[in-house]
PDB file of C-alpha atoms and ligand atoms in Angstrom:
ATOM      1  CA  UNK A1252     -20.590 -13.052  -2.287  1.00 63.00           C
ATOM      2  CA  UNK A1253     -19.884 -16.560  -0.866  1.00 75.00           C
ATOM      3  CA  UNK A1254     -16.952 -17.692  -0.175  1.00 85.00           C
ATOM      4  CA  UNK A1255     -16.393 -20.311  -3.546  1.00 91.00           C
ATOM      5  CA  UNK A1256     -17.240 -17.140  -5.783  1.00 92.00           C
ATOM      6  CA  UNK A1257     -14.768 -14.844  -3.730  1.00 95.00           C
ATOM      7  CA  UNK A1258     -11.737 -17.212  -4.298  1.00 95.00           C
ATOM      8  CA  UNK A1259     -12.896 -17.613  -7.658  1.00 96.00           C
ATOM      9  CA  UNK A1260     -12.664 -13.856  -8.648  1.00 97.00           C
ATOM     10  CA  UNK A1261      -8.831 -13.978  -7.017  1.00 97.00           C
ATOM     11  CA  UNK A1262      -7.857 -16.561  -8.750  1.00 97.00           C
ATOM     12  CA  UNK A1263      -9.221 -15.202 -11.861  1.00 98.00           C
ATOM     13  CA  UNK A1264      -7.922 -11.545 -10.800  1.00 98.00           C
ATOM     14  CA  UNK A1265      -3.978 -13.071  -9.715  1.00 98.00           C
ATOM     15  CA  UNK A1266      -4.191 -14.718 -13.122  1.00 98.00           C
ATOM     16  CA  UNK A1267      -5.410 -11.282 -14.883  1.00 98.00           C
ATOM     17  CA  UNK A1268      -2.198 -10.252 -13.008  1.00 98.00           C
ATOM     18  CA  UNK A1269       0.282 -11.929 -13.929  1.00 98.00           C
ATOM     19  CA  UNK A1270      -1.006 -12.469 -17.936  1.00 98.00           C
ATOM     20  CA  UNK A1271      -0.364  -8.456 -17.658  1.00 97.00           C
ATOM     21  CA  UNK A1272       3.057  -8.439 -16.057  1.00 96.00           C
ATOM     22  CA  UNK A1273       2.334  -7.178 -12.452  1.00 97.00           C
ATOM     23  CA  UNK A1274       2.848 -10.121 -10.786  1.00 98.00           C
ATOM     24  CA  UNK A1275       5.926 -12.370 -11.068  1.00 96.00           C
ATOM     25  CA  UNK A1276       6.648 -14.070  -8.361  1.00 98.00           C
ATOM     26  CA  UNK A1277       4.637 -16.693  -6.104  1.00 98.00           C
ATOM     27  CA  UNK A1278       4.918 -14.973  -2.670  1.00 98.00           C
ATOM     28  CA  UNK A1279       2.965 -11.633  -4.377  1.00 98.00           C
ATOM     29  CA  UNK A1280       0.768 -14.171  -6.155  1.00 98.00           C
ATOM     30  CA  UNK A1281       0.021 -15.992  -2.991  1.00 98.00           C
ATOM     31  CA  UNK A1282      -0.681 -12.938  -0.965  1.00 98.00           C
ATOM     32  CA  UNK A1283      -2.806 -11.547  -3.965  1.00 98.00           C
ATOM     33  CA  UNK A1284      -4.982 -15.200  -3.778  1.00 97.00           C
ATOM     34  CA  UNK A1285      -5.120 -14.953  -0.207  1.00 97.00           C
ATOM     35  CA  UNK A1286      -6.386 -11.492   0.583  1.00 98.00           C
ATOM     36  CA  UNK A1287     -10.073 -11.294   0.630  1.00 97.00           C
ATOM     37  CA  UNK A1288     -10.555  -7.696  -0.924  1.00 98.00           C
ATOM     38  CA  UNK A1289     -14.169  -7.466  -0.860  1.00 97.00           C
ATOM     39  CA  UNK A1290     -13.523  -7.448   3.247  1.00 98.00           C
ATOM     40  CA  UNK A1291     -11.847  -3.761   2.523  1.00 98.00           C
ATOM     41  CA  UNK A1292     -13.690  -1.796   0.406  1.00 97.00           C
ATOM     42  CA  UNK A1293     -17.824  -0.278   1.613  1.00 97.00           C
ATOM     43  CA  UNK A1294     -20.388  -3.022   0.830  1.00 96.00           C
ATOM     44  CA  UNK A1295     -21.968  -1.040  -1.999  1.00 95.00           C
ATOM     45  CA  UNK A1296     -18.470  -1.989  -3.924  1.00 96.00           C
ATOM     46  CA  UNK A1297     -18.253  -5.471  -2.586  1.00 95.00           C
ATOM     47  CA  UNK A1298     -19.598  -6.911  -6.175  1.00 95.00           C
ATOM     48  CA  UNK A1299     -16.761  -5.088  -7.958  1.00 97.00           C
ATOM     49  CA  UNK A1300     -13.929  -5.538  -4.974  1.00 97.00           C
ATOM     50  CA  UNK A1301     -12.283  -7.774  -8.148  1.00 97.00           C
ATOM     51  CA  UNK A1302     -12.128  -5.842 -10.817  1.00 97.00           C
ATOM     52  CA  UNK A1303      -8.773  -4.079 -11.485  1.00 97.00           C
ATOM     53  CA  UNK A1304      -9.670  -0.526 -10.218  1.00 97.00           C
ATOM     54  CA  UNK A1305      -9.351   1.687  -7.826  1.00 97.00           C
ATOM     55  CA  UNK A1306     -12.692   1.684  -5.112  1.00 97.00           C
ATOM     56  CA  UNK A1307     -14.049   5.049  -3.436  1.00 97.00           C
ATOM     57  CA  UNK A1308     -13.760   4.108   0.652  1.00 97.00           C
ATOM     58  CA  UNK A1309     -14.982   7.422   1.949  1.00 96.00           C
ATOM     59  CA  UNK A1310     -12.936  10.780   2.793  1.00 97.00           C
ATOM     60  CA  UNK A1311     -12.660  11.253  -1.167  1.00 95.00           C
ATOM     61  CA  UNK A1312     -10.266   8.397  -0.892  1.00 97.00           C
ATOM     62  CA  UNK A1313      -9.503   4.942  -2.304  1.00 96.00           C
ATOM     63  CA  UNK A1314      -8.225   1.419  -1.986  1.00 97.00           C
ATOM     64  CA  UNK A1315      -5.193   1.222  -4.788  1.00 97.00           C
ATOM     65  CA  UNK A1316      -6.251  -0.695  -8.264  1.00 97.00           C
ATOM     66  CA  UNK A1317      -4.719  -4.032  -7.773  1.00 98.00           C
ATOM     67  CA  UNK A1318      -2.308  -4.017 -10.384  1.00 98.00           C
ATOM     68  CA  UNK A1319      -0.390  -0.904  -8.545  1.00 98.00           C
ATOM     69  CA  UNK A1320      -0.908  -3.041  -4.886  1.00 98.00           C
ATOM     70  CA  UNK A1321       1.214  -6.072  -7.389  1.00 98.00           C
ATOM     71  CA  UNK A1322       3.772  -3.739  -8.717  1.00 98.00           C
ATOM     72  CA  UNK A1323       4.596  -1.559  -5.646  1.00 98.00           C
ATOM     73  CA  UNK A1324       4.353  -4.956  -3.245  1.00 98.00           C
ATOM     74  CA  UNK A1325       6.961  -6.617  -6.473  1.00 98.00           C
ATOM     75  CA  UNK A1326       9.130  -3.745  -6.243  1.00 98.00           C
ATOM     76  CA  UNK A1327       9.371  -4.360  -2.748  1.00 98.00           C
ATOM     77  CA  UNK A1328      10.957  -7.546  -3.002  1.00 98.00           C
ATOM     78  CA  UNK A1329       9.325  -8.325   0.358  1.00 98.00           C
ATOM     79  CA  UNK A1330      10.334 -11.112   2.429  1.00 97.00           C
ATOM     80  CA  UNK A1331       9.642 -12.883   5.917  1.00 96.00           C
ATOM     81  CA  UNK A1332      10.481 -10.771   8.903  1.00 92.00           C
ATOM     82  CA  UNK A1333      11.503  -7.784   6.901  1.00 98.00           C
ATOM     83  CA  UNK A1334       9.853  -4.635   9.225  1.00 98.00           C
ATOM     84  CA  UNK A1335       7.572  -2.628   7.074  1.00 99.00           C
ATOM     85  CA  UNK A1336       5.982   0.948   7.114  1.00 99.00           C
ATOM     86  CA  UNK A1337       3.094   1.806   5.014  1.00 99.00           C
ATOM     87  CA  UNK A1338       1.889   5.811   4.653  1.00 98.00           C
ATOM     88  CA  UNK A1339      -1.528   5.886   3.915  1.00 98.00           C
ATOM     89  CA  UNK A1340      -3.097   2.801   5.758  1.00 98.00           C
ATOM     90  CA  UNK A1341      -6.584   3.869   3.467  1.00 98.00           C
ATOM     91  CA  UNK A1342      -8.633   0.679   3.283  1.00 98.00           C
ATOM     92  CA  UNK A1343      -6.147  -1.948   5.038  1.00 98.00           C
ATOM     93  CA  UNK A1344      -6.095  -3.942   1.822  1.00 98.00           C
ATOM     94  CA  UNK A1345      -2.400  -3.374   0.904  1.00 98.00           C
ATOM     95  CA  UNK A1346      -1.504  -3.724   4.255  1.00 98.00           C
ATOM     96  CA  UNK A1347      -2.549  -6.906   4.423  1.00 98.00           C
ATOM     97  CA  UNK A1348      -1.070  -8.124   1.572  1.00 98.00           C
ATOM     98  CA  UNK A1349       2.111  -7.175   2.949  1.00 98.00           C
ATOM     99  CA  UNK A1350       1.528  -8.961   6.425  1.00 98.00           C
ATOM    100  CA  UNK A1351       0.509 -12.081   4.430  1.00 98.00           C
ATOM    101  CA  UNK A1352       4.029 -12.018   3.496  1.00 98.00           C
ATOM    102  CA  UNK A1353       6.265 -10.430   6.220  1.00 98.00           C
ATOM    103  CA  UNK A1354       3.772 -11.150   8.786  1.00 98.00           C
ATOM    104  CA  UNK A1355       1.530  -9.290  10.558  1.00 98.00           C
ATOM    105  CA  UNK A1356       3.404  -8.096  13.733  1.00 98.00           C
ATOM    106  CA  UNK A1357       5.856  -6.760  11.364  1.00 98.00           C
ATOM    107  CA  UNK A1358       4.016  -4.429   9.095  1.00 98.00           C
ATOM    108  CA  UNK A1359       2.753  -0.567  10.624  1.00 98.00           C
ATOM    109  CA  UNK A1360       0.696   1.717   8.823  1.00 98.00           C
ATOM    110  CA  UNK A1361      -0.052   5.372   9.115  1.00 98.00           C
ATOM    111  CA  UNK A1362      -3.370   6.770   8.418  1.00 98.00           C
ATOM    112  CA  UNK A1363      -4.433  10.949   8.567  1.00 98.00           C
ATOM    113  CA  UNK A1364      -8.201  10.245   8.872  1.00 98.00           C
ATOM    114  CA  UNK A1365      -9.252   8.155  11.975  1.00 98.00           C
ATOM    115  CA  UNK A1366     -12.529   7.191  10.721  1.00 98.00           C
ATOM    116  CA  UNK A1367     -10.612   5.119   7.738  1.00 98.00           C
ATOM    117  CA  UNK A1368      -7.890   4.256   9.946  1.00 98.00           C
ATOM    118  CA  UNK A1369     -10.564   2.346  12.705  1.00 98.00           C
ATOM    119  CA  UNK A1370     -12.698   0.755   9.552  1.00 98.00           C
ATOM    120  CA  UNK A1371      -9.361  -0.251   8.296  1.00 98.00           C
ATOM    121  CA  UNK A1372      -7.925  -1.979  11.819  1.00 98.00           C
ATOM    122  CA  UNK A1373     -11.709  -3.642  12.037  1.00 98.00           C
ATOM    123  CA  UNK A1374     -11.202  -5.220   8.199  1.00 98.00           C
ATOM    124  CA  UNK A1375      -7.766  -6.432   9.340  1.00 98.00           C
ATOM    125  CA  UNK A1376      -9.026  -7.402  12.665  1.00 98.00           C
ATOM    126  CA  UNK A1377     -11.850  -9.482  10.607  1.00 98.00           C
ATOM    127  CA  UNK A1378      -9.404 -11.336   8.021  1.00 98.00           C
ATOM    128  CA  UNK A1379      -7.213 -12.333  10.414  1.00 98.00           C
ATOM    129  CA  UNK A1380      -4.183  -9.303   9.939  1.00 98.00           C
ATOM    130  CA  UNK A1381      -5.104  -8.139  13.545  1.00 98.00           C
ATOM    131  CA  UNK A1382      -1.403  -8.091  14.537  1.00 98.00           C
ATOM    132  CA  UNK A1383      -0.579  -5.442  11.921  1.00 98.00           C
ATOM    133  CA  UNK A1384      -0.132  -1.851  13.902  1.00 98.00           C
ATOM    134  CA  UNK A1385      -2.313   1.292  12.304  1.00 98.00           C
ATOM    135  CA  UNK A1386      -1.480   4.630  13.884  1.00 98.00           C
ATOM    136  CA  UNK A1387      -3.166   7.625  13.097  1.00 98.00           C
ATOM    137  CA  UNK A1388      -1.211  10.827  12.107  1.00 98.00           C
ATOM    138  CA  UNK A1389       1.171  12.547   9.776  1.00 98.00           C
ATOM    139  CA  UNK A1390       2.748   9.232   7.354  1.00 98.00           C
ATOM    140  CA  UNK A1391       5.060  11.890   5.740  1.00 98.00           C
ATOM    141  CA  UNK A1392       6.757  12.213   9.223  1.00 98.00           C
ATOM    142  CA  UNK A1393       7.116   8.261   9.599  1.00 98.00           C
ATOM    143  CA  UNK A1394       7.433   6.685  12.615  1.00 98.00           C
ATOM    144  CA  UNK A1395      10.331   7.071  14.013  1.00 98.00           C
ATOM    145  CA  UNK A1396       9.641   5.151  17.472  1.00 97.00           C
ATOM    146  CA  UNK A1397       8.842   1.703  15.340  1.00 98.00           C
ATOM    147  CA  UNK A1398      11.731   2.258  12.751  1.00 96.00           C
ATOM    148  CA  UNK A1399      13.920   1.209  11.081  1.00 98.00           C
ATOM    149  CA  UNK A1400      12.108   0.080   8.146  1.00 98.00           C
ATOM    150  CA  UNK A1401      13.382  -2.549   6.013  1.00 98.00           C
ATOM    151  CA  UNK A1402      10.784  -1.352   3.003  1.00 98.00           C
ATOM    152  CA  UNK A1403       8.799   1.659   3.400  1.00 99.00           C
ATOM    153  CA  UNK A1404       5.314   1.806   0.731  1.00 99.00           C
ATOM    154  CA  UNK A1405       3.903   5.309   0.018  1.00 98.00           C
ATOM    155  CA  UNK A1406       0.080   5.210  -1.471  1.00 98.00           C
ATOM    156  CA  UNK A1407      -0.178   8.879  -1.764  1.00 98.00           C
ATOM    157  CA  UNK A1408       1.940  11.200  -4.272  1.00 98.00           C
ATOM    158  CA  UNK A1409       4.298  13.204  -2.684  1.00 98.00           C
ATOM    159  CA  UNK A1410       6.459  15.934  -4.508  1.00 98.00           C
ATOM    160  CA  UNK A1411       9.679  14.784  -3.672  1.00 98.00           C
ATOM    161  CA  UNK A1412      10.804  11.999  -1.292  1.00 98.00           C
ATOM    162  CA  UNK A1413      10.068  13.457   3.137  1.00 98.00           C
ATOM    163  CA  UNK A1414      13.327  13.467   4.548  1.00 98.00           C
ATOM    164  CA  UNK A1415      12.364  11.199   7.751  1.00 98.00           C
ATOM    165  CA  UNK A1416      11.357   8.501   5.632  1.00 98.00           C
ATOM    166  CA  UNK A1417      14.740   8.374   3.909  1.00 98.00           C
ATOM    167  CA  UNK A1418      16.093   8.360   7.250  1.00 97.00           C
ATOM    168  CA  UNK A1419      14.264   5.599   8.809  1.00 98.00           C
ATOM    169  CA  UNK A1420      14.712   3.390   6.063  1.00 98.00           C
ATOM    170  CA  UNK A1421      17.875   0.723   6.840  1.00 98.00           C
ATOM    171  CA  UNK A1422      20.753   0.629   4.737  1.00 95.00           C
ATOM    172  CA  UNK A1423      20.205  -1.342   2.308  1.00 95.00           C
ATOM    173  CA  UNK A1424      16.235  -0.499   2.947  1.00 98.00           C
ATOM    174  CA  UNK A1425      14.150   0.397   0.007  1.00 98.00           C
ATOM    175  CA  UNK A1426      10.774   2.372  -0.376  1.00 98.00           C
ATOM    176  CA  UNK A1427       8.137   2.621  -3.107  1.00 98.00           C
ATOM    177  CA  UNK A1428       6.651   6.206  -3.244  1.00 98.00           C
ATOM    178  CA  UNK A1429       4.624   8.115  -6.044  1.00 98.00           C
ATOM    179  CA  UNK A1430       6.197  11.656  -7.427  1.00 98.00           C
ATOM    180  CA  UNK A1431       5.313  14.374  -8.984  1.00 98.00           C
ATOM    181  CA  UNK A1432       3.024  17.714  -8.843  1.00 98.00           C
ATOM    182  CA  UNK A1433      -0.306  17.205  -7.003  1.00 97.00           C
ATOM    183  CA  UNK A1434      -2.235  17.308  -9.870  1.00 96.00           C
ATOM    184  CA  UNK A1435      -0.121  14.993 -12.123  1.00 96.00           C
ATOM    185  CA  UNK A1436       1.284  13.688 -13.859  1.00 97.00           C
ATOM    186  CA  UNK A1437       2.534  11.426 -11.010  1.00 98.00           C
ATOM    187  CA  UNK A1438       5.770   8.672 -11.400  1.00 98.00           C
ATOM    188  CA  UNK A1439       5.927   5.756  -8.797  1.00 98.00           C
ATOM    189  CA  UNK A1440      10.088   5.628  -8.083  1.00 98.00           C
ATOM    190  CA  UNK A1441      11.652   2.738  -6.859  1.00 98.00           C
ATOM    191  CA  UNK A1442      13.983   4.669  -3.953  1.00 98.00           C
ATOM    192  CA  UNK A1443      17.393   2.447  -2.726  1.00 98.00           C
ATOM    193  CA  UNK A1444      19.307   3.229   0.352  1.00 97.00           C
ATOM    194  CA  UNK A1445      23.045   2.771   0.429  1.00 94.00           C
ATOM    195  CA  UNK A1446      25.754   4.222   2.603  1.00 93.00           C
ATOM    196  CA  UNK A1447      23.330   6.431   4.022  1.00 90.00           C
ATOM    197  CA  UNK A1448      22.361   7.684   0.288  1.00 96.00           C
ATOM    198  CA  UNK A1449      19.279   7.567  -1.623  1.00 98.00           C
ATOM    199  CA  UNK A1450      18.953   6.625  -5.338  1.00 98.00           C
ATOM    200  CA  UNK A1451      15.793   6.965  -7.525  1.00 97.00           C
ATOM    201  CA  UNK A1452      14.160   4.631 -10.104  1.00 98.00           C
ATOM    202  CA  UNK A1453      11.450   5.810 -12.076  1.00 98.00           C
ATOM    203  CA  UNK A1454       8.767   3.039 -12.611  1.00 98.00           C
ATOM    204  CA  UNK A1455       6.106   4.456 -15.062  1.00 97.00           C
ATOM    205  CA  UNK A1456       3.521   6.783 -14.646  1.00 98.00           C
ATOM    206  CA  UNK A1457       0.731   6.288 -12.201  1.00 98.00           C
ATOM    207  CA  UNK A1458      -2.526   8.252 -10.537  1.00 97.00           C
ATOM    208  CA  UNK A1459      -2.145   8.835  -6.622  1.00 97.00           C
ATOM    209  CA  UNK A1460      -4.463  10.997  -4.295  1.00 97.00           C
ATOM    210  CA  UNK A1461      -2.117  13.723  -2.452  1.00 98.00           C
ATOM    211  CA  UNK A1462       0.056  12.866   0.445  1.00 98.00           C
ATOM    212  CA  UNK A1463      -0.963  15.580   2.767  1.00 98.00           C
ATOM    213  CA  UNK A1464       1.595  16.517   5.505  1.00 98.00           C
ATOM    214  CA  UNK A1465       4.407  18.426   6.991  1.00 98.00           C
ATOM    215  CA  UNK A1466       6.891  16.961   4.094  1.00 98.00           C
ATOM    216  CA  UNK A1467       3.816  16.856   1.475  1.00 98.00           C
ATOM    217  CA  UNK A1468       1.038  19.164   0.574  1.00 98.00           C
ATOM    218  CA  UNK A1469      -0.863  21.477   2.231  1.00 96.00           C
ATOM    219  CA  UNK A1470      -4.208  20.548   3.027  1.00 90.00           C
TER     220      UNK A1470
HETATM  221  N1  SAM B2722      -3.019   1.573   0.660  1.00 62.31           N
HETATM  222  C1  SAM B2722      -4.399   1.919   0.711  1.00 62.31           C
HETATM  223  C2  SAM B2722      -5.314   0.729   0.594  1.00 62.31           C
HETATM  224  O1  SAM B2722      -4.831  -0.402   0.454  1.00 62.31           O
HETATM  225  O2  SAM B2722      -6.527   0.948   0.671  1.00 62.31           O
HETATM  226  C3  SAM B2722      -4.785   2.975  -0.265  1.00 62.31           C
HETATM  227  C4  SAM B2722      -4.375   4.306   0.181  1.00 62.31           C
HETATM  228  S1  SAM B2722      -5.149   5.671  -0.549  1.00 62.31           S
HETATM  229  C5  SAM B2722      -4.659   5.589  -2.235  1.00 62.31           C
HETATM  230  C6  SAM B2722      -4.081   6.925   0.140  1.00 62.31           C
HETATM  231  C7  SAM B2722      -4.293   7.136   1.621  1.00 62.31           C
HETATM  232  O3  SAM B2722      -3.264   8.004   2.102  1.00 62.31           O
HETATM  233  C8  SAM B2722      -5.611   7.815   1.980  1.00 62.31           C
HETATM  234  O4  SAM B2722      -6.334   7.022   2.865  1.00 62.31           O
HETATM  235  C9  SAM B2722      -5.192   9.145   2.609  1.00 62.31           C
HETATM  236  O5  SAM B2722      -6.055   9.580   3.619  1.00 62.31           O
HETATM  237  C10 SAM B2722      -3.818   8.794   3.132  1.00 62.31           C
HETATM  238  N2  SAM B2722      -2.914   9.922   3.388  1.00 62.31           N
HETATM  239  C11 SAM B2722      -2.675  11.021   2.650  1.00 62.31           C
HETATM  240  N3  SAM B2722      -1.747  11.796   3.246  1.00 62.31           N
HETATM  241  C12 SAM B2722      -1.366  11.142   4.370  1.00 62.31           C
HETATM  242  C13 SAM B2722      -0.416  11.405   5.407  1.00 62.31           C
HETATM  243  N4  SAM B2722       0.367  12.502   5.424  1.00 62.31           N
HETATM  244  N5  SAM B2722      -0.297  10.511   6.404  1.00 62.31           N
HETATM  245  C14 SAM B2722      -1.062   9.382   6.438  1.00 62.31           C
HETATM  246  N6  SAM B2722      -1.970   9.083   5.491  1.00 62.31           N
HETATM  247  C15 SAM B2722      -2.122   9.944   4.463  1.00 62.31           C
END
């Protein structure tokens, strides 16, 4: 794909985006546009890193449809210099996304397989998100050492929200995270934190692989 075509498809894909509701504002647009998905996902998917659905990146795992990356980055309310933790680094893509509009230094992202988590750093690395921090390990655990958060994004489904994310988020923090049994149906809740308390918003359902970890399910 050369370059014209590739900013072609984003346009055409933010557009798609926004005609269907999952993008509102410009900053999400803008990061949408800017992003270069194809750069994520294995380059037998390259031709359909556009199209709104989910892409198979190895490990039985996949980059997040792009109108769930819109909605759960929207949700977010994201904005420059807010400190950001993302469970389940997969392909990068949503990562960077959220570095194009915190900035990369402030976003870190917590992988369980290593093998995604290095192709992942070397897409970020490539695109010019090098800054952003992936660590390999439990996500349902956070990270504690880097916290905390300002927005926390979970891309696996967990069945209820891991206590140590709740506590690194700030007050005032928020955090996107899919719910429900492992095998559905799964709800992605939009969770607030005030005075130390955490409130739940249910956001329509959604498909998520499993969050696998100390506060998720077993292997
Ligand atoms: N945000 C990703 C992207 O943009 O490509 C998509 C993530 S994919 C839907 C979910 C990821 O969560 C998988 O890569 C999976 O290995 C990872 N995962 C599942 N449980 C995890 C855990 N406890 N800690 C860290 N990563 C986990």
């Amino acid at each position: 794909m050369d370059d014209e075509r590739t900013s072609r498809a984003r346009s055409d894909l933010v557009d798609h985006l926004r005609r269907t509701g999952r993008i509102h504002s410009s900053s999400v647009a803008a990061a949408v546009e800017a992003v270069p998905r194809h750069e994520f996902v294995p380059e037998s998917a390259r031709d359909r890193a556009y199209e709104d659905r989910p892409l198979e990146i190895g490990r039985g795992q996949v980059v997040t449809a792009p109108h769930l990356v819109a909605q759960m980055t929207e949700l977010l309310e994201l904005d420059r210099g807010h400190r950001v933790l993302e469970v389940g680094t997969g392909s990068g893509y949503h990562a960077a996304v959220m570095a194009e509009i915190v900035g990369p230094e402030r976003v870190f992202s917590l992988e369980r397989f290593p093998d995604l988590a290095t192709r992942a750093r070397d897409a970020l690395e490539r695109t010019g998100y090098g800054d952003v921090t992936v660590i390999v390990g439990d996500g349902s655990l956070g990270l504690p050492r880097a916290g905390p958060f300002d927005r926390i994004s979970v891309a696996a489904v967990a069945p209820s929200v891991p206590d140590p994310l709740g506590d690194q988020l700030t007050d005032d923090g928020t955090m996107v995270i899919p719910l429900g049994p492992r095998e559905g149906p799964h709800e992605l809740h939009l969770v607030e934190r005030a005075d130390g308390r955490l409130e739940r918003t249910p956001h329509g359902r959604v498909r998520f692989v499993p969050l696998i970890g100390r506060y998720g399910f077993e292997r």
